[in-house]
Amino acid sequence: MSFGPFLLLALMEGMVTSAVLALAAVGLSLVFGIMRVVNVAHGEFFMLGAVSAWFVSQWVPGPPAVAFVAALILCPLFVAAIAALADMVVLKRLNYQPEATIVATIGLLYILQQAALSFYGPDARPVPAPFNFRVQLPWFGYSGYKIAVVAASALVLLGVWRLLAKSRVGLIMRATQYDRETARAFGINVDRVYAGVFALGGGLAALAAVLIVPIQQAHYLMGTDPLLLSFIVVIIGGLGSLRGTVIAALLIGLSDGVISTFFAPTLAKIVATLLVALVLVFRPQGLFGRRAL
Amino acid sequence: MTVATRIWAVHLAVLALLLAGGFLLPAYHQTNVAKVMVLATYAMGYNIAFGYTGLLSLGHALFFGAGLYGAGMLVQHAGVGAGPAALAGIVAGGLAAAVVGLLALRTQGVAFMIVTLMFAQAGYLTILYNTAWTRGDEGIVIAREARVLMGFDLSADLPRYFVGLGLFAAGLVLKLWLVRSPTGRVMVALRENEERSRMLGYDPYARKLAALVISGLYAGAAGAAYGLLFGYVGASLASTQYSILPLLWVLLGGAGTVLGPLVGALLMFYLIDYSSAFTTASLLVVGAALVLLVLFAPKGILGTLRDRWLKWLP
Amino acid sequence: MAAVTLLEARGLTRHFGGLKAVDGVDFDLAEGEIHALIGPNGAGKTTFVSLLCGRVPVQAGTIRFAGADITRLPAHKRVGRGIAYTFQITQIFANLTVFDNVALAVQRRGGPLDADTRAALERVGLADRADQIAGTLSYGHQRVLEIAMGLALKPRLLILDEPTQGLANAEIDTFKALVRQVVPETTVLLIEHNMDVVMDLAERITVLNFGEVLATGTPAAIRANPAVQAAYLGG
């Protein structure tokens, strides 16, 4: 294969990464933007989504598509419930004090990892894709499912944007983000908003994982990379900015696709990690957004 | 008995107990306690940054790893003796802390946590990447012949225990002296109220950098000792988990107490050791301990003791 | 009095967005005087002294202190040159002992730590509370501690931001005696709302309004100044 098509393939792979990354990162960004909580366990919500999708694929009989649709609905809900529980039992009691919540979510990370290890085991397991067809391009064939992932992710992002910008729920969220005490004074149940936002963040991560799990197998340690990449995306995009997050996800996903194709993935990760640290040091408002941390 | 005498008496008594342990403990526990003393030294360093100066770093594994690999690779690839290698490890830890600090200390709070986390992650990935030197995930096993310090075989139980104790004792005495000195008072002042400290004429950036470098020297020393005493230099010891563990030990024992890191490391080590007899869920123990501590005992064991009864405890 | 100028500000400016908090202020402090800074709420008093002590960076203008340009000097170095600032909202180290609070100031300038700290506490009447945790002091004592920390630095210029706020009358008298004691070795600049304290202590007064100097002069001259009266009474 010559360079041109090779690059195209790399870009298409990058789009898939971008799409999934955008979903996960928007979840992280929402949680930080509205609750001011840096959720270190976000990657584990992603992992739980994938692992629970495997369980659903085992339990639901019939063709893979049925099980997959069931997973697409059930797993995000399941993870959202766990997230809401974590918010009510732990984070709320810490009064969302930033440093304490980070330590607590680190604890949560280990608990969830252990839970997955104990109930799911140390193996990586595949989940069958709902459909298998290849789109034949002049130079190579490409998985139709991967294209569907990009489309689905774009749809969900559009939904999230509508929810935030156009709906009453979004208005309440933004009011709470703006000023928690005033929101409370106006009769907004802040506790419920927070639990809801944390659940939404976890649910989005889980949804991203369900979409990716037919491509990448489910494993109890699979949460680390999405966490790191989400952090990178959110910091570069400017925390709390939906548009910035999506742009940054595209940027990171595409460059990750291209760099990993041509260079060692570890080297790409080293560069990306250092880059994000330096962005935080020298441009804390992110490359596209306003100051957040 | 004046307060100062009482303070020194308590800490020297702890050292005396550990010394006695070298002769009385059965071999299995001797190895464990030797490991705990090395890790507690690491945690004491972490405590200087976090407990005393208020710098919540999530990247200390980089400093520990710098000491570990700094010493280990010199021994392994350059045939350097254990003594000079250990010194190099200490310097490596301090240097790593200085470089990270110069950049990361431009940020505060949550951003500081993330920046340190990212730097440490980059360091960890670098170790994985340079497999030719580090042997990546697998790590380096340092040959027994190379682990000799002043004629003592560091792989033997007794010398290992006493070298660990020596390291810990030096760290403890230095730390006790530091935190009771005017410099230590400024560190605490920075933790309590940075703006006020600045308006008393202290440069927060320079003071925090100094504290972080001291902390890095401790971490480097502990890392070097770990590699030389236990003969293994592996990437897992420089992973994020090794940034979280000292935080956990310090939180458990009591942030901002001199003996807290030892108490925390000892308890956590034996908790995991004991629980591994009937469950493999060691991650759960770590995770649950973190959550429970921030929820119910943010001051840790010695911190709570100090609040209630032992007001003089440094 | 052919006073020596200790501090000299020229064209000092600091805007926050559209708000002209401090706008082209010229200001002189004579060595050894007690100078009061007054003005309505939001006149820019705290911002102005924050520029002097370096807590807020200067946008335009210059500050000279004891003959040297300190406009770009960071706050902690200005403290080293002899400018001490006590906060409007009490900013003591609440979890440390009273002794440690003052010792932090004493050790910055060197000297026998224990003796000097005790002496500084003695001077403000907090000696018998040296081992108490500062946060458990009464509000009045916390204000006194705040001032004691400023004094313990043995500054050439002591800037007091609303020192008598919330103090009882007896405590205000003690405070006034304390300030009179430190001049002329220390020059005092104080922001104050309590006009009795201002008229009683200050040798000169500067009035700020909307970030600009409205008037400077002796208490009598200020009292008689129609522009000041308008700003305060007629608004």
PDB file of C-alpha atoms in Angstrom, chain A residues 32 38 40 89-91 93-94 98-100 102-108 110-111 113-115 117-118 220-221 224-225 227-228 231-232 235 239 264 266-267 269-270 273-274 276-278 280-282 293, chain B residues 50 54 56 58 102-104 106-115 117-119 121-122 125-129 240-242 244-245 247 251 279-288 290-291 294-296:
ATOM      1  CA  PHE A  32     -15.464  18.985  36.225  1.00  0.00           C
ATOM      2  CA  VAL A  38     -11.658  15.854  38.985  1.00  0.00           C
ATOM      3  CA  VAL A  40      -9.823  10.010  38.569  1.00  0.00           C
ATOM      4  CA  VAL A  89     -22.201   8.049  49.501  1.00  0.00           C
ATOM      5  CA  VAL A  90     -18.734   9.552  49.143  1.00  0.00           C
ATOM      6  CA  LEU A  91     -18.325  12.800  47.213  1.00  0.00           C
ATOM      7  CA  ARG A  93     -20.052  13.803  52.221  1.00  0.00           C
ATOM      8  CA  LEU A  94     -16.693  15.346  51.349  1.00  0.00           C
ATOM      9  CA  PRO A  98     -11.231  19.316  45.478  1.00  0.00           C
ATOM     10  CA  GLU A  99      -8.233  17.523  46.933  1.00  0.00           C
ATOM     11  CA  ALA A 100     -10.261  15.161  49.098  1.00  0.00           C
ATOM     12  CA  ILE A 102      -9.375  13.349  44.070  1.00  0.00           C
ATOM     13  CA  VAL A 103      -8.059  11.069  46.798  1.00  0.00           C
ATOM     14  CA  ALA A 104     -11.508   9.519  47.157  1.00  0.00           C
ATOM     15  CA  THR A 105     -11.876   8.897  43.424  1.00  0.00           C
ATOM     16  CA  ILE A 106      -8.420   7.297  43.395  1.00  0.00           C
ATOM     17  CA  GLY A 107      -9.769   4.971  46.067  1.00  0.00           C
ATOM     18  CA  LEU A 108     -12.844   4.368  43.937  1.00  0.00           C
ATOM     19  CA  TYR A 110      -8.917   0.735  42.940  1.00  0.00           C
ATOM     20  CA  ILE A 111     -12.218  -0.568  44.300  1.00  0.00           C
ATOM     21  CA  GLN A 113     -10.659  -2.311  39.329  1.00  0.00           C
ATOM     22  CA  GLN A 114     -10.665  -4.938  42.035  1.00  0.00           C
ATOM     23  CA  ALA A 115     -14.359  -5.579  41.569  1.00  0.00           C
ATOM     24  CA  LEU A 117     -10.859  -8.424  38.544  1.00  0.00           C
ATOM     25  CA  SER A 118     -12.809 -10.465  41.064  1.00  0.00           C
ATOM     26  CA  TYR A 220     -10.127  -4.900  33.837  1.00  0.00           C
ATOM     27  CA  LEU A 221      -7.150  -2.576  33.288  1.00  0.00           C
ATOM     28  CA  THR A 224      -6.075   3.709  32.277  1.00  0.00           C
ATOM     29  CA  ASP A 225      -5.568   4.853  28.699  1.00  0.00           C
ATOM     30  CA  LEU A 227      -8.545   8.250  31.558  1.00  0.00           C
ATOM     31  CA  LEU A 228      -5.217   9.651  30.498  1.00  0.00           C
ATOM     32  CA  PHE A 231      -7.528  14.222  30.738  1.00  0.00           C
ATOM     33  CA  ILE A 232      -5.370  15.325  27.852  1.00  0.00           C
ATOM     34  CA  ILE A 235      -7.118  20.025  29.469  1.00  0.00           C
ATOM     35  CA  LEU A 239     -12.228  22.229  30.974  1.00  0.00           C
ATOM     36  CA  ALA A 264       5.805   3.531  18.489  1.00  0.00           C
ATOM     37  CA  THR A 266       4.517   4.448  23.708  1.00  0.00           C
ATOM     38  CA  LEU A 267       6.536   7.305  22.284  1.00  0.00           C
ATOM     39  CA  LYS A 269       1.962   8.655  24.684  1.00  0.00           C
ATOM     40  CA  ILE A 270       5.115  10.100  26.228  1.00  0.00           C
ATOM     41  CA  THR A 273       1.609  13.340  28.393  1.00  0.00           C
ATOM     42  CA  LEU A 274       4.440  15.833  28.494  1.00  0.00           C
ATOM     43  CA  VAL A 276      -0.511  18.136  28.459  1.00  0.00           C
ATOM     44  CA  ALA A 277       1.604  18.826  31.533  1.00  0.00           C
ATOM     45  CA  LEU A 278       3.210  21.772  29.784  1.00  0.00           C
ATOM     46  CA  LEU A 280      -1.387  23.050  32.163  1.00  0.00           C
ATOM     47  CA  VAL A 281       1.726  24.858  33.352  1.00  0.00           C
ATOM     48  CA  PHE A 282       1.919  27.522  30.689  1.00  0.00           C
ATOM     49  CA  LEU A 293      -8.199  24.922  37.006  1.00  0.00           C
TER      50      LEU A 293
ATOM     51  CA  PHE B  50       2.403  16.889  51.378  1.00  0.00           C
ATOM     52  CA  GLY B  54       0.801  21.150  51.640  1.00  0.00           C
ATOM     53  CA  LEU B  56      -0.320  17.199  47.170  1.00  0.00           C
ATOM     54  CA  LEU B  58       0.572  12.564  42.510  1.00  0.00           C
ATOM     55  CA  LEU B 102      10.416  24.198  38.589  1.00  0.00           C
ATOM     56  CA  LEU B 103       7.526  23.659  36.187  1.00  0.00           C
ATOM     57  CA  ALA B 104       4.756  22.181  38.311  1.00  0.00           C
ATOM     58  CA  ARG B 106       3.845  27.383  38.714  1.00  0.00           C
ATOM     59  CA  THR B 107       0.459  25.736  39.238  1.00  0.00           C
ATOM     60  CA  GLN B 108      -1.521  25.083  42.395  1.00  0.00           C
ATOM     61  CA  GLY B 109      -4.026  22.668  43.860  1.00  0.00           C
ATOM     62  CA  VAL B 110      -5.751  20.425  41.359  1.00  0.00           C
ATOM     63  CA  ALA B 111      -3.579  21.552  38.446  1.00  0.00           C
ATOM     64  CA  PHE B 112      -0.472  20.718  40.496  1.00  0.00           C
ATOM     65  CA  MET B 113      -1.831  17.239  41.142  1.00  0.00           C
ATOM     66  CA  ILE B 114      -2.509  16.620  37.466  1.00  0.00           C
ATOM     67  CA  VAL B 115       0.793  18.075  36.261  1.00  0.00           C
ATOM     68  CA  LEU B 117       0.723  12.911  37.689  1.00  0.00           C
ATOM     69  CA  MET B 118       1.441  13.558  34.013  1.00  0.00           C
ATOM     70  CA  PHE B 119       5.183  14.012  34.512  1.00  0.00           C
ATOM     71  CA  GLN B 121       3.342   9.010  33.798  1.00  0.00           C
ATOM     72  CA  ALA B 122       5.735  10.292  31.137  1.00  0.00           C
ATOM     73  CA  LEU B 125       6.336   5.353  29.874  1.00  0.00           C
ATOM     74  CA  THR B 126       9.944   6.337  29.209  1.00  0.00           C
ATOM     75  CA  ILE B 127      11.055   3.400  31.319  1.00  0.00           C
ATOM     76  CA  LEU B 128       8.789   1.108  29.311  1.00  0.00           C
ATOM     77  CA  TYR B 129       9.994   2.615  26.059  1.00  0.00           C
ATOM     78  CA  THR B 240       1.130   5.652  39.272  1.00  0.00           C
ATOM     79  CA  GLN B 241       0.368   3.226  42.052  1.00  0.00           C
ATOM     80  CA  TYR B 242       3.713   4.066  43.634  1.00  0.00           C
ATOM     81  CA  ILE B 244      -0.571   6.843  45.404  1.00  0.00           C
ATOM     82  CA  LEU B 245       0.864   4.466  48.005  1.00  0.00           C
ATOM     83  CA  LEU B 247      -0.098   9.300  49.941  1.00  0.00           C
ATOM     84  CA  LEU B 251      -2.903   9.738  55.233  1.00  0.00           C
ATOM     85  CA  THR B 279      -8.435 -12.853  49.638  1.00  0.00           C
ATOM     86  CA  THR B 280      -6.463 -11.701  46.613  1.00  0.00           C
ATOM     87  CA  ALA B 281      -8.326  -8.432  46.615  1.00  0.00           C
ATOM     88  CA  SER B 282      -5.380  -6.291  47.661  1.00  0.00           C
ATOM     89  CA  LEU B 283      -6.482  -3.417  45.433  1.00  0.00           C
ATOM     90  CA  LEU B 284      -9.758  -3.355  47.308  1.00  0.00           C
ATOM     91  CA  VAL B 285      -7.910  -2.900  50.593  1.00  0.00           C
ATOM     92  CA  VAL B 286      -5.971   0.056  49.174  1.00  0.00           C
ATOM     93  CA  GLY B 287      -9.044   1.618  47.579  1.00  0.00           C
ATOM     94  CA  ALA B 288     -11.314   1.156  50.547  1.00  0.00           C
ATOM     95  CA  LEU B 290      -8.292   5.649  50.823  1.00  0.00           C
ATOM     96  CA  VAL B 291     -12.031   6.279  50.692  1.00  0.00           C
ATOM     97  CA  VAL B 294     -10.782  10.828  53.545  1.00  0.00           C
ATOM     98  CA  LEU B 295     -14.343  10.264  54.734  1.00  0.00           C
ATOM     99  CA  PHE B 296     -13.839   9.468  58.380  1.00  0.00           C
TER     100      PHE B 296
END
